């Protein structure tokens, strides 16, 4: 938190040839006498020389003059492009700090200056700092406007009104920048050409003004006309000296002879400054005319040559009442920029933050950070059980136990392990999923490294991404129409979104190896891309947590800071971000050494990847329960809230439970009471053959079946909907299987029903007209004129192959057993209700009518779409019932009614099971290990498990109260 008792701001101005520091009083913005120091810098130096031999000594010397305890903060004027919010170099090219591209300068200062991270470090554009300082130091009236111009290696500009930088509005170029404005003007007037300069008149045209109005612009203009003997000019100072000789009178023949061959070069230099001034005036003119500043203040290295360009500048402005133009000398310039940086700092840090940027370790709810009423996964097993939870009740935090010592906690141990993994190369990649809170992670690790006396160098991989516009062009073809909720699964890879040449040029192993840092950390999503030999730390984040952070506005899509509404963010995540990142994780798996659970901000759990892989091996031979997660919806109900005691009672309702939707579920491991979650997808990528057995040949790493709950108890009807045909989902959305579903009624209140199939006399055109009219006029329709409503009772199974019109009615708890695709729902009628955010829910009549099967109607619905149980095994211990699915379903469903026990075998197939009635079930493996699953819990038996037994937990011979278990498997 900002400390108001601290009075001194360490202000710095970093330029292409210098770093200037000074101590500024926070209250008065006055410079401490004798504190200003300037050190020469060669901007072309390598990373180590710039950081450790130039910048670091300058800042250490400045801090020594005030003491850390009196430091309010550090304010730095920095040329752009630069990531001012995060403090990361983004200057391109290798001539001006280009070797620092991607270096996290803010964290470098924290790590190497010994200042706590509670001391703010503020970066501001150097031109803006000059403008603010000019306003503070040199304005003559209160309020008012001025334009600050800095002339040096580039053209800097700042438009200031009443003490604030103005970046848009009348008379303001975009972002207040003049450097990138086009410039075109004529030299046809005779007084624009100096006799003997060797320059011809005509039109001068520049794509951006900085091509002329800069030191390189002046030198290029002069040296363009240098003769073959090489009589060019090396720098602007030499050019100014030469130009002034052209203005001096020649008193005698000897002096004229001494000037000799330099006469033409001197005239060229004088001409260059006049053209420079004329161009500056013409560039500034349209903005001055509208902005109407009281003063124009000019500084920078070229300001010392004002006598050579100022008359032409005034001419270029072509304004009768030319404003006051103040030219600052070098000493004034030093002071002005430092005070401007301090002024920007004071403005930003006047009001203290309400709380620290981290959470207390025991606070697992933060509504401003993650928009949900449901708590984060607790860190330890002793926090899992709700106080009033009955024994053996449904558990929303299932976990698999590993041996002791496999999961570690805290940043301190993680930092030490990273040092060990980096080895003698001292290089490691800190990679991970989108929406990871990299700043909190970096902050925790930086503190841990500091505590063991290690100062890392951090390199931000996001700086090497292609521009947002370039990325948008790449991903747009996969996002479909803007109004649609669907896109197409991308075939892009993560490296497609990065500037490979930029990484190859700057992040070579040789250059990084030479850095004098104890550990070099490339961090951010994609950090594993540039250094193929570097070990990787991979930070995981559950898909539900990604969505909670997106809803709270605390997370972005992959490599973009655009934040549209949540639906658009989710669409991009589903079709672009997650497929790219899942492939990326697989691509670098053999280099991953450490896995970090990134869902807590102030705390981490981690494990070695070799131990995680051993955990995957363990899971692939025993039953698995994924961690479910829950979401509210417009039609959601209260059944789960009433039956699952660990769920928050504050949520408005629970519409869905993602019991087993592998692309979005996690797996939780436990060791020594510590919990760590990784995505189920990762298990599939590593051990799919053991999980799916014979069906791996068909589905590869893709888990094909999902179980989820639809809760409409005291809620509402789902929308009237259908799902796409196999051909349609492949062609339109890039999926390999389609959304074939069944509804198993786990519970139902009296009078509950399911909408399924059409009425016998359905007229498709009349139905479509009614739907369209309802949508256009916001008028309800009697949907039962077109769609059948069938009564629903416990343990009924309704078959919903693709292209079938359907909906779950109110007062059901539906176990949806389905193929894995889960978002391709074409809504035709949604009862005219808004979503939970008050916005209309999307209706997809056109998509639906390209897929609806109108032959599924009348009596055929009861005959073909209502499963009729068939007993296939009956005995005193067990009744096995086949619940036949539709021929289009690739999966089968059985129900086991177990009174004592049942002998089972996977026979090379994966079994997905749920307890649908009774006190739960015990699964026993041949080695005697037992696993208990409560009512309504879903679990998987991998194909590699082979034989297993299901035991009634009470084990009474001839028990009349059978436990009922549903089992789904690939046909």
PDB file of N, CA and C in Angstrom, residues 13-14 26 53 94 119 133 141 249 255 302 343 347 375 462 485 489 566 576 646 692 709 750 873 875 897 928 940:
ATOM      1  N   UNK A  13      14.624  10.096 -15.909  1.00  0.00           N
ATOM      2  CA  UNK A  13      14.323  10.328 -17.329  1.00  0.00           C
ATOM      3  C   UNK A  13      15.307   9.490 -18.131  1.00  0.00           C
ATOM      4  N   UNK A  14      14.781   8.512 -18.861  1.00  0.00           N
ATOM      5  CA  UNK A  14      15.633   7.615 -19.636  1.00  0.00           C
ATOM      6  C   UNK A  14      15.513   7.966 -21.108  1.00  0.00           C
ATOM      7  N   UNK A  26       7.389  15.198  -2.877  1.00  0.00           N
ATOM      8  CA  UNK A  26       6.077  14.757  -3.352  1.00  0.00           C
ATOM      9  C   UNK A  26       5.018  15.846  -3.221  1.00  0.00           C
ATOM     10  N   UNK A  53      25.143  -2.321 -15.780  1.00  0.00           N
ATOM     11  CA  UNK A  53      26.255  -1.372 -15.763  1.00  0.00           C
ATOM     12  C   UNK A  53      25.823   0.069 -15.971  1.00  0.00           C
ATOM     13  N   UNK A  94      17.223  -2.688 -32.951  1.00  0.00           N
ATOM     14  CA  UNK A  94      18.325  -2.943 -32.035  1.00  0.00           C
ATOM     15  C   UNK A  94      19.178  -1.707 -31.794  1.00  0.00           C
ATOM     16  N   UNK A 119       6.395  -0.221  -2.563  1.00  0.00           N
ATOM     17  CA  UNK A 119       6.816   1.088  -3.079  1.00  0.00           C
ATOM     18  C   UNK A 119       6.424   1.153  -4.552  1.00  0.00           C
ATOM     19  N   UNK A 133       5.784  18.475 -16.884  1.00  0.00           N
ATOM     20  CA  UNK A 133       6.808  19.275 -16.212  1.00  0.00           C
ATOM     21  C   UNK A 133       6.827  20.701 -16.726  1.00  0.00           C
ATOM     22  N   UNK A 141       0.210  31.387 -16.406  1.00  0.00           N
ATOM     23  CA  UNK A 141      -1.132  31.632 -15.877  1.00  0.00           C
ATOM     24  C   UNK A 141      -1.676  30.333 -15.298  1.00  0.00           C
ATOM     25  N   UNK A 249      29.541  35.903 -41.403  1.00  0.00           N
ATOM     26  CA  UNK A 249      30.130  36.638 -42.519  1.00  0.00           C
ATOM     27  C   UNK A 249      31.606  36.310 -42.656  1.00  0.00           C
ATOM     28  N   UNK A 255      39.985  33.819 -44.581  1.00  0.00           N
ATOM     29  CA  UNK A 255      38.874  33.091 -43.946  1.00  0.00           C
ATOM     30  C   UNK A 255      38.038  32.355 -44.978  1.00  0.00           C
ATOM     31  N   UNK A 302      17.754  18.543 -29.732  1.00  0.00           N
ATOM     32  CA  UNK A 302      17.823  19.431 -30.891  1.00  0.00           C
ATOM     33  C   UNK A 302      17.381  20.847 -30.529  1.00  0.00           C
ATOM     34  N   UNK A 343       5.107  14.490 -11.209  1.00  0.00           N
ATOM     35  CA  UNK A 343       3.720  14.964 -11.251  1.00  0.00           C
ATOM     36  C   UNK A 343       2.772  13.841 -11.647  1.00  0.00           C
ATOM     37  N   UNK A 347      -0.194  12.203  -9.248  1.00  0.00           N
ATOM     38  CA  UNK A 347      -1.577  12.109  -9.693  1.00  0.00           C
ATOM     39  C   UNK A 347      -2.101  10.684  -9.531  1.00  0.00           C
ATOM     40  N   UNK A 375     -17.169 -21.054  -3.612  1.00  0.00           N
ATOM     41  CA  UNK A 375     -15.815 -20.876  -3.125  1.00  0.00           C
ATOM     42  C   UNK A 375     -14.797 -21.528  -4.051  1.00  0.00           C
ATOM     43  N   UNK A 462       4.684 -12.233 -23.583  1.00  0.00           N
ATOM     44  CA  UNK A 462       3.572 -11.599 -24.294  1.00  0.00           C
ATOM     45  C   UNK A 462       4.046 -10.450 -25.174  1.00  0.00           C
ATOM     46  N   UNK A 485     -23.395 -17.638 -31.366  1.00  0.00           N
ATOM     47  CA  UNK A 485     -22.687 -18.134 -30.185  1.00  0.00           C
ATOM     48  C   UNK A 485     -21.673 -19.204 -30.555  1.00  0.00           C
ATOM     49  N   UNK A 489     -13.770 -24.897 -34.457  1.00  0.00           N
ATOM     50  CA  UNK A 489     -12.542 -25.240 -33.743  1.00  0.00           C
ATOM     51  C   UNK A 489     -11.323 -24.874 -34.595  1.00  0.00           C
ATOM     52  N   UNK A 566     -19.338 -11.484 -21.926  1.00  0.00           N
ATOM     53  CA  UNK A 566     -18.845 -12.810 -21.566  1.00  0.00           C
ATOM     54  C   UNK A 566     -19.115 -13.838 -22.658  1.00  0.00           C
ATOM     55  N   UNK A 576     -11.037 -21.131 -29.916  1.00  0.00           N
ATOM     56  CA  UNK A 576      -9.679 -20.716 -30.261  1.00  0.00           C
ATOM     57  C   UNK A 576      -8.700 -20.968 -29.113  1.00  0.00           C
ATOM     58  N   UNK A 646     -22.404 -28.734   0.275  1.00  0.00           N
ATOM     59  CA  UNK A 646     -21.213 -27.890   0.130  1.00  0.00           C
ATOM     60  C   UNK A 646     -21.422 -26.724  -0.842  1.00  0.00           C
ATOM     61  N   UNK A 692      -9.606 -45.315 -22.447  1.00  0.00           N
ATOM     62  CA  UNK A 692     -10.634 -45.689 -23.413  1.00  0.00           C
ATOM     63  C   UNK A 692     -10.468 -47.098 -23.968  1.00  0.00           C
ATOM     64  N   UNK A 709     -25.959 -32.617 -14.902  1.00  0.00           N
ATOM     65  CA  UNK A 709     -27.299 -32.421 -14.360  1.00  0.00           C
ATOM     66  C   UNK A 709     -27.944 -31.169 -14.950  1.00  0.00           C
ATOM     67  N   UNK A 750     -44.292 -34.474  -8.875  1.00  0.00           N
ATOM     68  CA  UNK A 750     -45.527 -34.861  -9.572  1.00  0.00           C
ATOM     69  C   UNK A 750     -45.881 -33.849 -10.652  1.00  0.00           C
ATOM     70  N   UNK A 873     -30.239 -59.669 -16.999  1.00  0.00           N
ATOM     71  CA  UNK A 873     -29.689 -60.565 -15.976  1.00  0.00           C
ATOM     72  C   UNK A 873     -30.491 -60.356 -14.705  1.00  0.00           C
ATOM     73  N   UNK A 875     -31.070 -62.032 -10.640  1.00  0.00           N
ATOM     74  CA  UNK A 875     -30.702 -62.969  -9.593  1.00  0.00           C
ATOM     75  C   UNK A 875     -30.930 -62.332  -8.240  1.00  0.00           C
ATOM     76  N   UNK A 897     -29.182 -52.932 -10.619  1.00  0.00           N
ATOM     77  CA  UNK A 897     -29.920 -52.840  -9.358  1.00  0.00           C
ATOM     78  C   UNK A 897     -29.310 -53.876  -8.424  1.00  0.00           C
ATOM     79  N   UNK A 928      -8.092 -55.553  -3.391  1.00  0.00           N
ATOM     80  CA  UNK A 928      -8.753 -55.259  -2.133  1.00  0.00           C
ATOM     81  C   UNK A 928      -9.035 -53.791  -1.877  1.00  0.00           C
ATOM     82  N   UNK A 940     -15.751 -42.852 -13.158  1.00  0.00           N
ATOM     83  CA  UNK A 940     -15.288 -43.529 -14.367  1.00  0.00           C
ATOM     84  C   UNK A 940     -14.489 -44.745 -13.956  1.00  0.00           C
TER      85      UNK A 940
END
